[in-house]
Protein backbone atom coordinates (compact mmCIF):
# COMPACT_ATOMS: atom_id res chain seq x y z
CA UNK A 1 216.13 45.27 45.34
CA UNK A 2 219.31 46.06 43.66
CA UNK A 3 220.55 47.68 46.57
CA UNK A 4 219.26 44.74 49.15
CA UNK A 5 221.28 42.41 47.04
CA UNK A 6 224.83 44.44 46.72
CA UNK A 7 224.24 44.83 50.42
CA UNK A 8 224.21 41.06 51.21
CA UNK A 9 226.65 40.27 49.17
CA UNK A 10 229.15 42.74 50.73
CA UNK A 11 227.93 41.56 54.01
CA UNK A 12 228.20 37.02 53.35
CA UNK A 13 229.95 37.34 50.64
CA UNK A 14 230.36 33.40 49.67
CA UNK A 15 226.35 32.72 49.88
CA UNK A 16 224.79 32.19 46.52
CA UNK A 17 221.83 34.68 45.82
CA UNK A 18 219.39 34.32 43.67
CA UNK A 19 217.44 37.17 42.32
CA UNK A 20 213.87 37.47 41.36
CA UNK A 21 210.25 37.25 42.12
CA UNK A 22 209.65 34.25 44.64
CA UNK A 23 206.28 33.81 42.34
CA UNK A 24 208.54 32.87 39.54
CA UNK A 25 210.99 30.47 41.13
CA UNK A 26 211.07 27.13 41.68
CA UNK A 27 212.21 24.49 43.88
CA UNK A 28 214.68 23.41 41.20
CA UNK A 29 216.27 27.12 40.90
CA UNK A 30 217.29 26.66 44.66
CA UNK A 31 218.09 22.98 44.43
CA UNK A 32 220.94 23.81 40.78
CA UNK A 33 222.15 26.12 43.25
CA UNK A 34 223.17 24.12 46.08
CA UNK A 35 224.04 21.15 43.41
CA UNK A 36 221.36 18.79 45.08
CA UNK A 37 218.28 16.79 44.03
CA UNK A 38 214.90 16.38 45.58
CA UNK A 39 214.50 15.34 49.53
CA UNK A 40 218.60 15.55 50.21
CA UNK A 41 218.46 19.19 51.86
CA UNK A 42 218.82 18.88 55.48
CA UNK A 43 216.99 21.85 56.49
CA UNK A 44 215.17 24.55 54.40
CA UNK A 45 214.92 27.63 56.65
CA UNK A 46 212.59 31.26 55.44
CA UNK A 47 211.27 33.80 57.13
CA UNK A 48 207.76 34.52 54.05
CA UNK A 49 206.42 37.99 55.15
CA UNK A 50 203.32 38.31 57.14
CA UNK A 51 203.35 41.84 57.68
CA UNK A 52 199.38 41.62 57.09
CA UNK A 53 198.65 40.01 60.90
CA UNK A 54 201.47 41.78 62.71
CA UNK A 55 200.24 43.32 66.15
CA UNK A 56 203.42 45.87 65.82
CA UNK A 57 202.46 49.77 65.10
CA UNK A 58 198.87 51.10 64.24
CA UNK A 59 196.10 48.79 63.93
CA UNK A 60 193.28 51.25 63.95
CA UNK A 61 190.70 51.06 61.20
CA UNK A 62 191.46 54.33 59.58
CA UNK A 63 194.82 55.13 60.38
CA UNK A 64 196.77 57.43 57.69
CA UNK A 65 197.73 54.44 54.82
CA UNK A 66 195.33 51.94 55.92
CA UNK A 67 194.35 49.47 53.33
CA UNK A 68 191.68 47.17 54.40
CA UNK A 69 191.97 43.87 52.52
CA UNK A 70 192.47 40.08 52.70
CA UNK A 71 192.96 37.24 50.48
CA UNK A 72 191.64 33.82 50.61
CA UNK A 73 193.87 32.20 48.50
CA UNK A 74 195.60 28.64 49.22
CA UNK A 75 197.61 25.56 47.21
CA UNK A 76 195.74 23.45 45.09
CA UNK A 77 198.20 20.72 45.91
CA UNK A 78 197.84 18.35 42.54
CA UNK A 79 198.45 21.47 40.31
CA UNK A 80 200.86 23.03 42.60
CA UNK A 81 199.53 26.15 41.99
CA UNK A 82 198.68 29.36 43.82
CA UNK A 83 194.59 29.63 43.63
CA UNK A 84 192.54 33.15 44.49
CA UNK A 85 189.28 32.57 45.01
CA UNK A 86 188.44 36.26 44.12
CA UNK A 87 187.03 36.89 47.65
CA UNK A 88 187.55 39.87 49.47
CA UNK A 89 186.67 40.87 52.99
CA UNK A 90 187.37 43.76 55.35
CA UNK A 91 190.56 43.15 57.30
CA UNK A 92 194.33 44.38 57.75
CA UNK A 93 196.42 43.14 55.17
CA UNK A 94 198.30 44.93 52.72
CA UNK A 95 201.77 46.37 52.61
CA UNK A 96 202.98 50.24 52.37
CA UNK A 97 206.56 50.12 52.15
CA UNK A 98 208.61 53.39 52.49
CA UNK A 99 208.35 54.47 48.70
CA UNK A 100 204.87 54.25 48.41
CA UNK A 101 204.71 51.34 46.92
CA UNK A 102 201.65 48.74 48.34
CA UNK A 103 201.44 45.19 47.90
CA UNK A 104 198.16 43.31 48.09
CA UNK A 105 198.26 39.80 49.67
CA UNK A 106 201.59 39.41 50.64
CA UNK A 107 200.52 36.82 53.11
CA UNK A 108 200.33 34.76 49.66
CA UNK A 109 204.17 35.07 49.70
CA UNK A 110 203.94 32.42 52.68
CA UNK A 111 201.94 30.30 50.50
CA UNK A 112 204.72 30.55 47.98
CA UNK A 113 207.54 29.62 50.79
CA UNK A 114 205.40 26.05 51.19
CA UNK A 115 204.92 25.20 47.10
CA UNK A 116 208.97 26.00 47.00
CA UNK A 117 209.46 23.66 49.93
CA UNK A 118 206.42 21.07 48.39
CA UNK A 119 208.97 20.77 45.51
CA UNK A 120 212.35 20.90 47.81
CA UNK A 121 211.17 18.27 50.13
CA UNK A 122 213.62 18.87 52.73
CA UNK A 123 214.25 16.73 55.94
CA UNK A 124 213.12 19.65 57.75
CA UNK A 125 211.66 22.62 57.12
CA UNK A 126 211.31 25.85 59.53
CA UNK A 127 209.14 28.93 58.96
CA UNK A 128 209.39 31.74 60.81
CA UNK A 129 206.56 34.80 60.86
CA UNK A 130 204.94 36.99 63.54
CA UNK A 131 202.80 36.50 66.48
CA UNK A 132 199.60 37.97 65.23
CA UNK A 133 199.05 34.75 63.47
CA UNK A 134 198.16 32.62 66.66
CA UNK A 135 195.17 36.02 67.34
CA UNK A 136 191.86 36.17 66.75
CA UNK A 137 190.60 35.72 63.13
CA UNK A 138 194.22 35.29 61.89
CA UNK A 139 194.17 31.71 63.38
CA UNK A 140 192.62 30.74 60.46
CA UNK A 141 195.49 30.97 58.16
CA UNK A 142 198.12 30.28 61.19
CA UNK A 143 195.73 26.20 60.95
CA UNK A 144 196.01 26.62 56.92
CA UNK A 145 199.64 26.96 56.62
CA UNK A 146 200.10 24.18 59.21
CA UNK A 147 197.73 21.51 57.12
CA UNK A 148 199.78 23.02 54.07
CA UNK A 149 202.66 21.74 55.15
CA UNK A 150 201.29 18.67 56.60
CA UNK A 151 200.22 17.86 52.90
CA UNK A 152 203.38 18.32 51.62
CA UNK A 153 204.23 14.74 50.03
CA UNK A 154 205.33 12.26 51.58
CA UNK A 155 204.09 13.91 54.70
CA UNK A 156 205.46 16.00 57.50
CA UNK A 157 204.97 16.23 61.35
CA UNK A 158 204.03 19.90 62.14
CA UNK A 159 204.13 21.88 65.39
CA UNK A 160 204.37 25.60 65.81
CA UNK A 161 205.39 27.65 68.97
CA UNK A 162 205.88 31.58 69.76
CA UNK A 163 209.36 31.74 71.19
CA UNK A 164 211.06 34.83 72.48
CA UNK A 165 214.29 36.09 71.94
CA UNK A 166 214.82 36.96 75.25
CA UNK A 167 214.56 33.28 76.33
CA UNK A 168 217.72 32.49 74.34
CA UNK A 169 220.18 35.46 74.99
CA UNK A 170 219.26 38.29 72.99
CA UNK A 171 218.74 41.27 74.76
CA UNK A 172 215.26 41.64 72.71
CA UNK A 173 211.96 40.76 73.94
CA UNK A 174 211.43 40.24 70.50
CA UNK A 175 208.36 37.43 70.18
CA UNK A 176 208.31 35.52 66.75
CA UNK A 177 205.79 32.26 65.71
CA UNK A 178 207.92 29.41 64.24
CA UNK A 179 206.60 26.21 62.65
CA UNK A 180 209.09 22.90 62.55
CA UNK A 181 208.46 20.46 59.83
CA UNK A 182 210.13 16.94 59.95
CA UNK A 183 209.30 14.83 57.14
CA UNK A 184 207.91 11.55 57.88
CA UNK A 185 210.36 8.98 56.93
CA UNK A 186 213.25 10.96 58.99
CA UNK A 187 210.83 11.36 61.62
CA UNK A 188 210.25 7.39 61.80
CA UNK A 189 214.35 6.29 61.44
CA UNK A 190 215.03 9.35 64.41
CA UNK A 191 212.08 7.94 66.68
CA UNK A 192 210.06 11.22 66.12
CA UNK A 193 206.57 12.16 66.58
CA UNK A 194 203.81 15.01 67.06
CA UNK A 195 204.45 14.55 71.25
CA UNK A 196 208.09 14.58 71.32
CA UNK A 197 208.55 17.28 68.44
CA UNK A 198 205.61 19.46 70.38
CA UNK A 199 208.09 18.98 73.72
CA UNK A 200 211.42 19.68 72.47
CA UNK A 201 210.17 22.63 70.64
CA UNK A 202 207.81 24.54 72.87
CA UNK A 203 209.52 27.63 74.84
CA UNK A 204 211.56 27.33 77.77
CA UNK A 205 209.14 26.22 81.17
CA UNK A 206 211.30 28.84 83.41
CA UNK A 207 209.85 32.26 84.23
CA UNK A 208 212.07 35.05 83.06
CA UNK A 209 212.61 38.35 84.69
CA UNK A 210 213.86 41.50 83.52
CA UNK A 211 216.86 43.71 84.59
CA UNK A 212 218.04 46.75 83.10
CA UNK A 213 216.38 45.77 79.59
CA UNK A 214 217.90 42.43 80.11
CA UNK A 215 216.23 39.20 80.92
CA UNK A 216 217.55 36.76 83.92
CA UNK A 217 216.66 33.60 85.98
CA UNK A 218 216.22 32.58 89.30
């Protein structure tokens, strides 16, 4: 972590960082930071790791460092808390990162991105995380971190969309999901709502082809 941090700081070196466990922050530790109260943040952008539904290397049931695990925890929204319900079922889910370390439910840590931005309250709020969460059984949490943020107070017009980098000139067919928040009240002075916001942010309508690891159009 040390390392990560030195890193970015060499690399941006006039952003603020702040260290720690996202478990332990809170909305106000990001808010002293950038000098601002509750609601005035334009846009509160995070990428929470979802490592647990992506469709990227081995998927197999017993491949070498296979946990099988998943959590069914979610925000009890008038304590603001984190809840577990204790339950555990068979499913991909857990992190091995290089050092052998593994982390249980890290697909909490999204949960943790929402109660930071339930205490933010930005005009907008984007989460990015990977496709697997739009397959199969992982729609289930992709529709519970949607109402999550849909709860957040005083309310928040939600849409989500898989875009590709390709379709905006990286030279990556690299496919991510990304959910766009607008609170309510900005949402009604702007002349927002679920149609328009669904439009404006769904992928492009023109079909892409490739060329020499590029992407073109017609």
């Amino acid at each position: 972590v040390e390392e990560a941090i030195r890193t970015y700081s060499t690399n941006f070196p006039d952003t603020k960082i702040i260290p720690g466990d996202i478990k332990k922050l809170k909305g106000s530790d990001f808010l002293s930071a950038a000098n601002l109260e509750p609601g005035e943040l334009d846009i509160l952008d995070g990428s929470p790791p979802c490592s647990a539904f992506s469709v990227a290397g081995k998927r197999e049931k017993n491949w070498k460092g296979a946990v099988r695990y998943e959590s069914n925890s979610y925000i009890d929204f008038e304590t603001g808390e984190i809840v577990n319900s204790g339950d555990i079922v068979v499913k991909d889910g857990v992190k091995k990162y290089s050092d052998g370390q593994i982390v249980e439910a890290i697909e909490d840590l999204f949960l943790e991105y929402i109660r930071i931005a339930k205490e933010i309250k930005p005009k907008v709020i984007i989460a990015e995380n990977v496709k697997g969460l739009t397959m199969g059984e992982a729609r289930r949490k992709l529709y519970e971190f949607q109402n999550a943020f849909e709860n957040i107070e005083p309310g928040y017009i939600v849409t989500h969309h898989v875009l590709n980098a390709a379709d905006y000139g990286v030279p990556q067919a690299r496919e991510r999901l990304f959910f766009v928040c607008v609170r309510q009240d900005v949402a009604d002075k702007v002349g927002i709502n679920f149609l328009n916001l669904e439009s404006a942010t769904r992928p492009p309508a023109t079909t892409p082809k490739h060329i020499g690891g590029y992407r073109d159009w017609e």
